[in-house]
Amino acid sequence: MNERWNLDPIYKGFGDAAFGRDVQALEGAVKELEAFAGNLTGEPLDLLKRGLALQERITELARKLFTFAELRQAADTTDAEAGSQLGRIMGIYSESAAPGAAFEGWYARLPELERMIDGDEFLSGYRFRLLRCREASRHLLPGIGERVMAKLKISGGSAWAELQQYLTSTVKVNYRGEEITLSAARNLAYSPEADVRRDAYQAELCSYAAIADPVAYALNSLKLETLNECALRSYESPLAMTLEHSDMRRATLDALFAAIDESLPQFRRYLRAKGRALGHENGLPWYDLFAPMGRSSTRFTTGQARDYLVELFSHFDKELSAMVAEAFDNAWIDFFPRSGKAGGAFCAEVPSIGQSRILTNFDGSLSDVVTLAHELGHAFHNRCIQNNRPLNRDYSMPVAETASTFNECVVMNHAIAHASGDQEKLNLIESQLQDVTQIVVDIYSRYRFEAAVLEKRGQEFMNAAQLCQLMLQAQQDSYGDGLDKKLRHPYMWVCKSHYYGSTFYNFPYAFGGLFARGLYARYEQEGAAFVPTYKQLLRTTTVATAEDTAKVAGIDLTDKSFWRSALLEVEEKIDQFCQIVGEP
């Protein structure tokens, strides 16, 4: 079986004539859009269809070029040519922002827009996009405002984000007399040795003193940019802007958090039980959040992982199972860690060839098989929207983790049910609870922190000490007595890159994780009859709001009871965990 993915079906390299032709074609299409948007005279129906067709062409070209360059860079972060090409493509594509905004602003003002959509098959496929753009047009900047904003972000927000990334990737951590990277120190949180986890945590906290002040400047500057942009675009608040971009209502977010608030005592019960099982009496110290428990000796080769997942998913859906086999057999996956390769895991859609590409750092554990299942869930989501029109291929962040987390539920529940004994069952349940605690409790703390920072940034600059206090308060409000109050993590705002990207890049994880679990609960109730509904729901994610997507399965996201149904499954796992470790 292959060890690395095959990118040749996209391009055979940056020297491939097809790559050069597509770069030229993108440049030409962007210039054509500029000319088109500068002279919107003629029959509105014809102009609307021509403009959308032009945007389709730009989107298809840019996505193909971007994806190839990004995959090349992820496979080898030292690939200077990949970085250069990414910058080149970004520069070309950024020139489409202003004319694209002008075109969208033009058709948003058409009084007969809905009548035109109703009377044309091509336009009806873009109903959701067109009407959403009409709603969003009131936030567009006039004149050259969009072009200025796009350009300023390169040297503004993006530059501050790059500074945070640079500082956290280059700071040295003095661990037991040896200099290691911050990411290496943080990875030691998963060590089976308690003193390693403790020493790494203490060394990590000490290392932040060298970079906390410049990162504080980065965070303050980014959040001020967000507030200024909201004011310029006439959004009520940064949260309102994020919810609109997420195609999600505030009532849904309120229902989600209300359900989480009710479940926090159960999560704190789990954390205290884990703490006592590890010898702590005052709650779990931060450095033991990721401490492994139990034992699992199950190991997989890539071939065994393939057979396991193909067989397991065949009982859920033959289409999903066949796609998993295709991914393994046709070199969609870059499996193993190596020098220069990006860490973690991700899935990239490649619609130009009707496939996806998956990066992982596989070492044979069941956890790595679950990671593969997660990324293959994204690939299946991509497969479900494969026939959508080019501008209908982007799903909002809240629904982005639906298929991936659903896949995780399938694998983990099967693995727990077939565990060889209490120690393996403990290992699997605790691993799952770790993950859910992160997407529910820790995400809630991140949301609280970012909301507090945005509220205060309008009046004052916050230094590193103030940001640490805000972080500790957010952790107290979310984790409560589940964590030892003397051993928390005041510098999470320094190391978490999510604060330096999209605003409120946090609650969508809680939404996605619990939405998928709520859907899995429905599958457990209905069995195979639910599968067609599930696949139709995935197809709908790119052409409907989160609420209308859920209605495909008869779910009301503004009803707290749906979110409670998802959390009940987690609480059952907490009961099992406490029973195994002998805690009430």
Coordinates of C-alpha atoms in Angstrom, one line a residue:
M1 CA 0.0 0.0 0.0
N2 CA 1.2 3.5 -0.7
E3 CA 2.8 5.5 2.1
R4 CA 2.3 9.0 0.4
W5 CA -0.6 10.5 -1.5
N6 CA -0.5 10.9 -5.2
L7 CA -1.0 14.4 -6.4
D8 CA -0.3 13.7 -10.1
P9 CA -4.1 13.6 -10.9
I10 CA -4.2 17.3 -10.0
Y11 CA -0.9 18.4 -11.5
K12 CA 2.4 16.6 -12.0
G13 CA 4.3 19.5 -10.5
F14 CA 4.7 23.3 -10.6
G15 CA 6.4 22.8 -14.0
D16 CA 3.4 21.0 -15.4
A17 CA 2.2 22.9 -18.5
A18 CA -1.4 22.4 -17.1
F19 CA -0.4 24.3 -13.9
G20 CA 1.0 27.2 -16.0
R21 CA -2.1 27.3 -18.2
D22 CA -4.4 27.3 -15.2
V23 CA -2.5 30.2 -13.6
Q24 CA -2.8 32.2 -16.8
A25 CA -6.5 31.2 -17.1
L26 CA -7.1 32.5 -13.5
E27 CA -5.3 35.8 -14.2
G28 CA -7.4 36.1 -17.4
A29 CA -10.7 35.3 -15.6
V30 CA -10.0 37.8 -12.8
K31 CA -9.3 40.5 -15.4
E32 CA -12.5 39.5 -17.2
L33 CA -14.4 39.8 -13.9
E34 CA -12.9 43.3 -13.3
A35 CA -14.0 44.4 -16.8
F36 CA -17.4 42.8 -16.4
A37 CA -18.1 44.3 -13.0
G38 CA -17.1 47.7 -14.2
N39 CA -19.7 47.8 -16.9
L40 CA -22.9 46.1 -15.6
T41 CA -25.2 47.4 -18.4
G42 CA -27.6 45.3 -20.3
E43 CA -30.3 42.7 -19.7
P44 CA -30.2 41.9 -15.9
L45 CA -31.0 38.2 -16.3
D46 CA -28.2 37.7 -18.9
L47 CA -25.7 39.7 -16.8
L48 CA -26.6 37.7 -13.6
K49 CA -26.0 34.4 -15.3
R50 CA -22.8 35.6 -17.0
G51 CA -21.4 36.9 -13.8
L52 CA -22.1 33.7 -11.9
A53 CA -20.6 31.6 -14.6
L54 CA -17.5 33.8 -14.5
Q55 CA -17.3 33.4 -10.7
E56 CA -17.7 29.6 -11.1
R57 CA -14.7 29.6 -13.4
I58 CA -12.5 31.6 -11.1
T59 CA -13.6 29.5 -8.1
E60 CA -12.8 26.2 -9.9
L61 CA -9.4 27.4 -11.0
A62 CA -8.4 29.0 -7.7
R63 CA -9.5 26.0 -5.7
K64 CA -7.5 23.6 -7.9
L65 CA -4.3 25.7 -7.8
F66 CA -4.6 26.5 -4.1
T67 CA -5.2 22.9 -3.1
F68 CA -2.2 21.6 -5.1
A69 CA 0.2 24.2 -3.6
E70 CA -1.2 23.7 -0.1
L71 CA -0.9 19.9 -0.3
R72 CA 2.7 20.2 -1.6
Q73 CA 3.6 22.5 1.3
A74 CA 1.9 20.3 3.9
A75 CA 3.9 17.3 2.6
D76 CA 7.1 19.3 2.9
T77 CA 7.0 22.5 4.8
T78 CA 10.5 23.4 3.6
D79 CA 9.2 23.4 0.0
A80 CA 10.0 27.0 -0.9
E81 CA 8.5 26.7 -4.3
A82 CA 5.1 25.7 -2.8
G83 CA 5.2 28.8 -0.5
S84 CA 6.1 31.0 -3.4
Q85 CA 3.3 29.6 -5.6
L86 CA 0.8 30.0 -2.8
G87 CA 1.7 33.6 -2.4
R88 CA 1.5 34.1 -6.2
I89 CA -2.0 32.5 -6.4
M90 CA -3.2 34.4 -3.4
G91 CA -2.1 37.6 -5.0
I92 CA -4.0 36.9 -8.2
Y93 CA -7.1 35.6 -6.5
S94 CA -7.3 38.6 -4.1
E95 CA -7.8 40.9 -7.1
S96 CA -11.2 39.2 -7.6
A97 CA -12.5 40.5 -4.2
A98 CA -13.4 44.0 -5.2
P99 CA -15.1 43.2 -8.6
G100 CA -16.8 40.2 -7.0
A101 CA -18.2 42.4 -4.3
A102 CA -19.3 45.0 -6.9
F103 CA -21.2 42.3 -8.8
E104 CA -22.8 40.9 -5.7
G105 CA -23.8 44.4 -4.6
W106 CA -25.3 45.0 -8.1
Y107 CA -27.5 41.9 -8.1
A108 CA -28.5 42.3 -4.5
R109 CA -30.2 45.5 -5.5
L110 CA -32.2 43.9 -8.3
P111 CA -35.9 44.3 -7.3
E112 CA -36.9 41.4 -9.4
L113 CA -34.2 39.0 -8.1
E114 CA -36.5 36.4 -6.6
R115 CA -38.7 36.4 -9.8
M116 CA -35.6 35.8 -11.9
I117 CA -34.5 32.9 -9.7
D118 CA -37.9 31.3 -9.9
G119 CA -38.0 31.5 -13.6
D120 CA -34.5 30.1 -14.4
E121 CA -33.2 26.6 -13.7
F122 CA -29.5 27.7 -13.5
L123 CA -30.3 30.5 -11.0
S124 CA -32.7 28.4 -9.0
G125 CA -29.6 26.2 -8.1
Y126 CA -28.1 29.3 -6.5
R127 CA -31.2 30.5 -4.7
F128 CA -29.6 30.2 -1.2
R129 CA -26.4 31.9 -2.3
L130 CA -28.1 34.7 -4.2
L131 CA -30.5 35.5 -1.4
R132 CA -27.8 35.2 1.3
C133 CA -25.7 37.6 -0.7
R134 CA -28.6 40.0 -1.0
E135 CA -28.8 40.0 2.8
A136 CA -25.0 40.3 3.3
S137 CA -24.8 43.1 0.7
R138 CA -25.7 45.7 3.3
H139 CA -22.3 44.9 4.9
L140 CA -20.3 45.4 1.8
L141 CA -17.9 48.4 1.7
P142 CA -18.6 51.0 -1.0
G143 CA -16.3 52.0 -3.8
I144 CA -12.8 50.5 -3.5
G145 CA -13.5 49.5 0.2
E146 CA -13.4 45.8 -0.4
R147 CA -10.2 46.0 -2.3
V148 CA -8.6 48.1 0.4
M149 CA -9.8 45.7 3.1
A150 CA -8.4 42.7 1.3
K151 CA -5.1 44.4 0.8
L152 CA -4.8 45.7 4.4
K153 CA -5.5 42.3 5.9
I154 CA -2.3 41.0 4.3
S155 CA -0.2 43.4 6.2
G156 CA -2.7 43.7 9.1
G157 CA -4.6 40.8 10.6
S158 CA -2.8 38.1 8.6
A159 CA 0.6 39.6 9.6
W160 CA -0.3 39.6 13.3
A161 CA -1.5 36.0 12.9
E162 CA 1.8 35.1 11.3
L163 CA 3.7 36.7 14.1
Q164 CA 1.9 34.6 16.7
Q165 CA 2.6 31.5 14.6
Y166 CA 6.2 32.4 14.2
L167 CA 6.8 33.2 17.9
T168 CA 5.1 30.0 19.1
S169 CA 6.9 27.9 16.6
T170 CA 10.4 29.3 17.4
V171 CA 10.3 29.8 21.2
K172 CA 12.5 27.4 23.1
V173 CA 11.2 25.4 26.1
N174 CA 13.8 24.4 28.7
Y175 CA 12.7 20.9 29.6
R176 CA 14.9 19.1 32.0
G177 CA 17.9 21.0 30.8
E178 CA 17.2 20.4 27.1
E179 CA 15.8 23.0 24.7
I180 CA 12.8 21.7 22.9
T181 CA 10.0 23.3 20.8
L182 CA 6.7 24.4 22.3
S183 CA 4.8 21.9 20.2
A184 CA 7.1 19.1 21.5
A185 CA 6.5 20.2 25.1
R186 CA 2.8 20.3 24.7
N187 CA 2.8 16.9 23.1
L188 CA 4.3 15.5 26.3
A189 CA 0.9 16.1 27.9
Y190 CA 0.0 12.8 26.4
S191 CA 2.9 10.9 28.0
P192 CA 2.0 7.9 30.2
E193 CA 4.5 9.1 32.8
A194 CA 3.1 11.5 35.3
D195 CA 6.4 13.3 36.1
V196 CA 7.0 13.9 32.4
R197 CA 3.5 15.5 32.0
R198 CA 4.1 17.7 35.1
D199 CA 7.6 18.8 34.2
A200 CA 6.6 19.6 30.6
Y201 CA 3.6 21.7 31.8
Q202 CA 5.8 23.7 34.2
A203 CA 8.5 24.2 31.5
E204 CA 5.8 25.2 29.0
L205 CA 4.4 27.9 31.3
C206 CA 7.9 29.3 31.9
S207 CA 8.6 29.6 28.2
Y208 CA 5.7 32.0 27.6
A209 CA 7.4 34.9 29.4
A210 CA 9.7 35.4 26.4
I211 CA 6.8 35.8 23.9
A212 CA 3.7 36.8 25.9
D213 CA 4.1 40.6 25.4
P214 CA 4.4 40.5 21.5
V215 CA 1.7 37.9 21.3
A216 CA -0.5 40.2 23.5
Y217 CA 0.1 43.0 21.0
A218 CA -0.9 40.6 18.2
L219 CA -4.1 39.6 19.9
N220 CA -5.1 43.2 20.8
S221 CA -4.4 44.4 17.3
L222 CA -6.4 41.6 15.7
K223 CA -9.4 42.1 17.9
L224 CA -9.4 45.8 17.4
E225 CA -9.3 45.1 13.6
T226 CA -12.3 42.9 14.1
L227 CA -14.2 45.6 16.0
N228 CA -13.3 48.2 13.5
E229 CA -14.4 46.0 10.6
C230 CA -17.7 45.3 12.3
A231 CA -18.3 49.0 12.7
L232 CA -17.4 49.7 9.1
R233 CA -19.7 47.0 7.9
S234 CA -22.5 47.9 10.3
Y235 CA -22.7 44.6 12.1
E236 CA -24.3 44.7 15.6
S237 CA -21.3 42.8 17.1
P238 CA -18.5 40.4 16.2
L239 CA -20.7 37.5 17.3
A240 CA -23.5 38.7 15.1
M241 CA -21.0 38.8 12.2
T242 CA -19.8 35.3 12.9
L243 CA -23.3 33.9 13.2
E244 CA -24.3 35.4 9.9
H245 CA -21.2 34.0 8.2
S246 CA -22.0 30.7 9.8
D247 CA -25.6 30.7 8.5
M248 CA -26.8 30.1 12.0
R249 CA -29.2 31.9 14.3
R250 CA -28.5 33.2 17.8
A251 CA -31.4 31.2 19.1
T252 CA -29.5 28.0 18.1
L253 CA -26.4 29.1 19.9
D254 CA -28.4 30.0 23.0
A255 CA -30.0 26.5 23.0
L256 CA -26.6 24.9 22.5
F257 CA -25.1 26.7 25.4
A258 CA -28.1 26.2 27.6
A259 CA -27.8 22.5 27.2
I260 CA -24.1 22.6 27.8
D261 CA -24.6 24.7 31.0
E262 CA -26.9 21.9 32.3
S263 CA -24.3 19.2 31.5
L264 CA -21.2 21.0 33.0
P265 CA -21.7 19.3 36.4
Q266 CA -21.4 15.9 34.7
F267 CA -18.2 16.9 33.0
R268 CA -16.8 18.2 36.3
R269 CA -17.7 14.9 37.9
Y270 CA -15.7 13.1 35.2
L271 CA -12.7 15.4 35.7
R272 CA -12.7 15.1 39.5
A273 CA -13.0 11.3 39.1
K274 CA -10.1 11.2 36.8
G275 CA -8.1 13.4 39.1
R276 CA -8.7 11.1 42.1
A277 CA -7.9 8.0 40.0
L278 CA -4.5 9.7 39.2
G279 CA -3.9 10.6 42.9
H280 CA -5.2 14.2 43.0
E281 CA -7.7 15.5 45.6
N282 CA -8.4 19.1 44.5
G283 CA -9.6 18.5 41.0
L284 CA -7.6 17.5 37.9
P285 CA -4.4 19.5 37.3
W286 CA -4.2 20.9 33.8
Y287 CA -1.1 18.8 33.0
D288 CA -3.2 15.6 33.5
L289 CA -6.1 16.6 31.2
F290 CA -4.7 14.3 28.5
A291 CA -3.1 11.7 30.8
P292 CA -3.9 8.3 29.2
M293 CA -5.8 5.8 31.3
G294 CA -6.3 2.1 31.0
R295 CA -4.4 0.0 28.4
S296 CA -4.9 -0.9 24.8
S297 CA -2.4 -3.1 23.0
T298 CA -4.4 -3.1 19.7
R299 CA -2.1 -2.1 16.8
F300 CA -2.8 -1.7 13.1
T301 CA -0.8 -1.6 9.9
T302 CA -2.3 0.6 7.2
G303 CA -3.6 -2.5 5.5
Q304 CA -5.3 -3.6 8.7
A305 CA -6.7 -0.1 9.2
R306 CA -8.2 -0.3 5.7
D307 CA -9.8 -3.6 6.2
Y308 CA -11.2 -2.7 9.6
L309 CA -12.8 0.6 8.4
V310 CA -14.1 -0.9 5.2
E311 CA -15.8 -3.7 7.0
L312 CA -17.1 -1.5 9.8
F313 CA -18.6 1.1 7.5
S314 CA -20.1 -1.5 5.2
H315 CA -22.7 -2.2 8.0
F316 CA -23.6 1.5 7.9
D317 CA -23.5 2.4 4.2
K318 CA -22.1 0.7 1.2
E319 CA -21.3 4.0 -0.5
L320 CA -19.2 5.2 2.4
S321 CA -17.5 1.8 2.7
A322 CA -16.6 1.8 -1.0
M323 CA -15.2 5.3 -0.8
V324 CA -13.0 4.3 2.2
A325 CA -11.6 1.4 0.1
E326 CA -11.0 3.8 -2.8
A327 CA -9.1 6.2 -0.6
F328 CA -6.7 3.6 0.7
D329 CA -6.3 1.8 -2.7
N330 CA -5.9 4.9 -4.9
A331 CA -3.3 6.8 -2.8
W332 CA -5.5 9.5 -1.4
I333 CA -3.7 9.3 2.0
D334 CA -0.2 10.5 3.1
F335 CA 0.2 8.3 6.2
F336 CA 3.4 8.5 8.1
P337 CA 5.3 11.3 10.0
R338 CA 8.6 12.4 8.5
S339 CA 10.9 15.4 8.7
G340 CA 9.4 18.5 7.2
K341 CA 5.9 17.1 7.0
A342 CA 3.1 19.1 8.7
G343 CA 1.8 17.7 12.0
G344 CA -1.7 16.7 12.8
A345 CA -4.3 15.6 10.2
F346 CA -6.6 17.1 7.7
C347 CA -8.7 16.4 4.6
A348 CA -8.6 18.5 1.5
E349 CA -11.4 18.4 -1.1
V350 CA -10.2 18.2 -4.8
P351 CA -13.4 18.7 -6.7
S352 CA -11.5 19.0 -10.1
I353 CA -10.9 15.2 -9.9
G354 CA -13.8 14.2 -7.7
Q355 CA -11.6 13.1 -4.9
S356 CA -10.1 14.2 -1.6
R357 CA -6.6 14.0 -0.1
I358 CA -5.9 13.2 3.5
L359 CA -2.8 13.9 5.6
T360 CA -2.2 12.1 8.8
N361 CA 0.7 11.0 11.0
F362 CA -0.1 7.4 11.5
D363 CA 1.7 5.2 14.0
G364 CA -0.6 2.2 14.3
S365 CA -2.7 3.0 17.4
L366 CA -6.5 2.7 17.5
S367 CA -6.5 6.5 18.0
D368 CA -4.8 6.9 14.6
V369 CA -7.5 4.7 13.0
V370 CA -10.1 6.9 14.6
T371 CA -8.3 9.9 13.1
L372 CA -8.4 8.3 9.7
A373 CA -12.1 7.6 10.1
H374 CA -12.6 11.3 11.1
E375 CA -10.8 12.6 8.0
L376 CA -12.6 10.0 5.8
G377 CA -15.8 11.5 7.1
H378 CA -14.8 14.8 5.7
A379 CA -14.0 13.0 2.4
F380 CA -17.5 11.4 2.4
H381 CA -19.1 14.8 3.1
N382 CA -17.1 16.0 0.0
R383 CA -18.4 13.1 -2.0
C384 CA -22.0 13.9 -1.0
I385 CA -21.7 17.5 -2.3
Q386 CA -19.7 16.4 -5.4
N387 CA -22.5 17.2 -7.8
N388 CA -23.3 20.6 -6.3
R389 CA -22.5 23.6 -8.5
P390 CA -19.0 25.1 -8.0
L391 CA -20.2 28.0 -5.9
N392 CA -22.3 25.6 -3.7
R393 CA -19.4 23.6 -2.4
D394 CA -18.5 25.5 0.8
Y395 CA -20.3 24.5 4.0
S396 CA -20.2 26.8 7.0
M397 CA -18.0 26.0 10.0
P398 CA -20.8 24.7 12.4
V399 CA -21.8 21.9 10.0
A400 CA -18.2 21.2 8.8
E401 CA -17.5 18.6 11.4
T402 CA -20.8 16.7 11.0
A403 CA -19.7 13.7 8.9
S404 CA -16.2 13.4 10.5
T405 CA -17.5 13.3 14.1
F406 CA -20.3 10.9 13.0
N407 CA -17.6 8.6 11.7
E408 CA -15.8 8.8 15.0
C409 CA -18.9 7.8 16.8
V410 CA -19.3 4.7 14.6
V411 CA -15.7 3.6 15.2
M412 CA -15.5 4.4 18.9
N413 CA -18.8 2.9 19.9
H414 CA -17.9 -0.3 18.0
A415 CA -14.5 -0.4 19.6
I416 CA -15.9 0.1 23.2
A417 CA -18.5 -2.5 22.7
H418 CA -15.9 -5.0 21.6
A419 CA -13.1 -4.1 24.1
S420 CA -11.2 -7.1 25.4
G421 CA -11.6 -6.1 29.1
D422 CA -12.1 -3.2 31.6
Q423 CA -8.6 -1.8 31.0
E424 CA -9.1 -1.5 27.2
K425 CA -12.6 -0.2 27.7
L426 CA -11.3 2.4 30.2
N427 CA -8.7 3.4 27.7
L428 CA -11.3 3.9 24.9
I429 CA -13.9 5.6 27.0
E430 CA -11.5 8.0 28.6
S431 CA -10.0 8.9 25.2
Q432 CA -13.5 9.7 23.9
L433 CA -14.3 11.7 27.1
Q434 CA -11.0 13.7 26.6
D435 CA -12.1 14.7 23.1
V436 CA -15.6 15.6 24.1
T437 CA -14.4 17.6 27.1
Q438 CA -12.3 19.6 24.7
I439 CA -15.1 20.4 22.3
V440 CA -17.6 21.2 25.0
V441 CA -15.9 22.5 28.2
D442 CA -12.7 23.8 26.8
I443 CA -14.4 25.3 23.8
Y444 CA -16.9 27.0 26.1
S445 CA -13.9 28.5 28.0
R446 CA -12.4 29.7 24.7
Y447 CA -15.7 31.3 23.7
R448 CA -16.0 33.1 27.1
F449 CA -12.5 34.3 26.8
E450 CA -12.8 35.7 23.3
A451 CA -16.1 37.4 24.2
A452 CA -14.5 39.1 27.2
V453 CA -11.5 40.2 25.1
L454 CA -13.7 41.7 22.4
E455 CA -15.8 43.5 25.1
K456 CA -12.8 45.0 26.8
R457 CA -10.8 45.8 23.6
G458 CA -13.2 48.5 22.6
Q459 CA -12.1 50.5 25.7
E460 CA -8.6 49.4 26.5
F461 CA -5.4 47.6 25.5
M462 CA -4.9 44.5 27.6
N463 CA -1.4 43.5 28.6
A464 CA -0.3 39.9 29.0
A465 CA -1.1 39.8 32.7
Q466 CA -4.7 41.0 32.1
L467 CA -5.2 38.4 29.3
C468 CA -4.0 35.7 31.6
Q469 CA -6.5 36.7 34.3
L470 CA -9.3 36.7 31.7
M471 CA -8.3 33.2 30.6
L472 CA -8.2 31.9 34.2
Q473 CA -11.7 33.3 34.8
A474 CA -13.0 31.7 31.6
Q475 CA -11.5 28.4 32.7
Q476 CA -13.1 28.8 36.2
D477 CA -16.5 29.5 34.6
S478 CA -16.4 26.5 32.4
Y479 CA -14.3 23.8 34.2
G480 CA -15.3 24.9 37.7
D481 CA -14.1 22.5 40.4
G482 CA -13.3 19.9 37.8
L483 CA -9.8 21.4 37.6
D484 CA -7.4 22.2 40.4
K485 CA -7.7 26.0 40.6
K486 CA -4.0 26.3 41.3
L487 CA -2.9 24.3 38.3
R488 CA -4.8 25.7 35.3
H489 CA -3.4 27.3 32.1
P490 CA -3.3 31.1 32.0
Y491 CA -1.4 31.2 28.7
M492 CA -3.9 29.3 26.4
W493 CA -4.5 32.6 24.6
V494 CA -0.8 32.5 23.5
C495 CA -0.6 29.0 22.1
K496 CA -4.1 28.6 20.5
S497 CA -3.9 29.7 16.9
H498 CA -7.7 29.8 16.7
Y499 CA -7.8 33.3 18.4
Y500 CA -5.7 34.6 15.5
G501 CA -7.9 33.5 12.7
S502 CA -11.7 33.8 12.2
T503 CA -13.6 35.5 15.0
F504 CA -15.2 33.0 17.4
Y505 CA -13.4 30.1 15.9
N506 CA -14.6 28.0 18.8
F507 CA -18.3 27.4 19.2
P508 CA -18.6 25.7 15.8
Y509 CA -16.6 22.8 17.3
A510 CA -19.1 22.4 20.1
F511 CA -21.9 22.6 17.5
G512 CA -20.4 20.2 15.1
G513 CA -19.4 17.6 17.8
L514 CA -22.8 17.6 19.4
F515 CA -24.8 17.9 16.2
A516 CA -23.1 14.7 14.9
R517 CA -23.7 12.9 18.2
G518 CA -27.4 13.9 18.1
L519 CA -27.6 12.5 14.6
Y520 CA -25.8 9.3 15.7
A521 CA -28.4 9.0 18.5
R522 CA -31.1 9.1 15.8
Y523 CA -29.3 6.5 13.8
E524 CA -29.1 4.2 16.8
Q525 CA -32.9 4.6 17.2
E526 CA -33.8 4.2 13.5
G527 CA -31.1 2.1 12.0
A528 CA -30.6 1.8 8.3
A529 CA -33.8 3.8 7.6
F530 CA -31.9 6.9 8.8
V531 CA -29.0 6.6 6.4
P532 CA -30.7 8.2 3.3
T533 CA -31.8 11.1 5.5
Y534 CA -28.3 11.5 6.8
K535 CA -26.8 11.6 3.3
Q536 CA -29.5 14.1 2.1
L537 CA -28.7 16.2 5.2
L538 CA -25.0 16.3 4.2
R539 CA -25.9 17.4 0.7
T540 CA -28.0 20.2 2.1
T541 CA -25.2 21.7 4.3
T542 CA -23.9 23.9 1.5
V543 CA -27.2 25.3 0.3
A544 CA -29.1 26.0 3.5
T545 CA -28.8 27.5 7.0
A546 CA -27.8 25.3 9.9
E547 CA -31.4 25.3 11.0
D548 CA -32.8 24.3 7.6
T549 CA -30.2 21.6 7.2
A550 CA -31.3 20.1 10.5
K551 CA -34.9 20.2 9.4
V552 CA -34.0 17.6 6.7
A553 CA -33.9 15.1 9.7
G554 CA -36.9 16.8 11.4
I555 CA -34.6 18.4 14.0
D556 CA -35.2 21.9 15.6
L557 CA -31.8 23.3 16.6
T558 CA -33.4 26.0 18.7
D559 CA -34.9 23.4 20.9
K560 CA -32.5 22.6 23.8
S561 CA -33.9 19.0 24.0
F562 CA -32.0 18.1 20.8
W563 CA -28.7 19.1 22.3
R564 CA -29.5 17.3 25.5
S565 CA -30.0 14.1 23.5
A566 CA -26.5 14.4 22.2
L567 CA -25.1 15.1 25.7
L568 CA -27.0 12.3 27.3
E569 CA -24.8 9.8 25.3
V570 CA -21.7 11.5 26.7
E571 CA -23.1 11.4 30.2
E572 CA -23.7 7.7 29.8
K573 CA -19.9 7.3 29.0
I574 CA -19.1 9.4 32.1
D575 CA -21.2 6.9 34.2
Q576 CA -19.3 4.0 32.6
F577 CA -16.0 5.7 33.3
C578 CA -16.8 6.4 37.0
Q579 CA -18.0 2.8 37.4
I580 CA -14.7 1.4 36.1
V581 CA -12.5 3.7 38.2
G582 CA -14.7 3.1 41.3
E583 CA -16.0 6.6 41.7
P584 CA -19.6 7.5 42.6

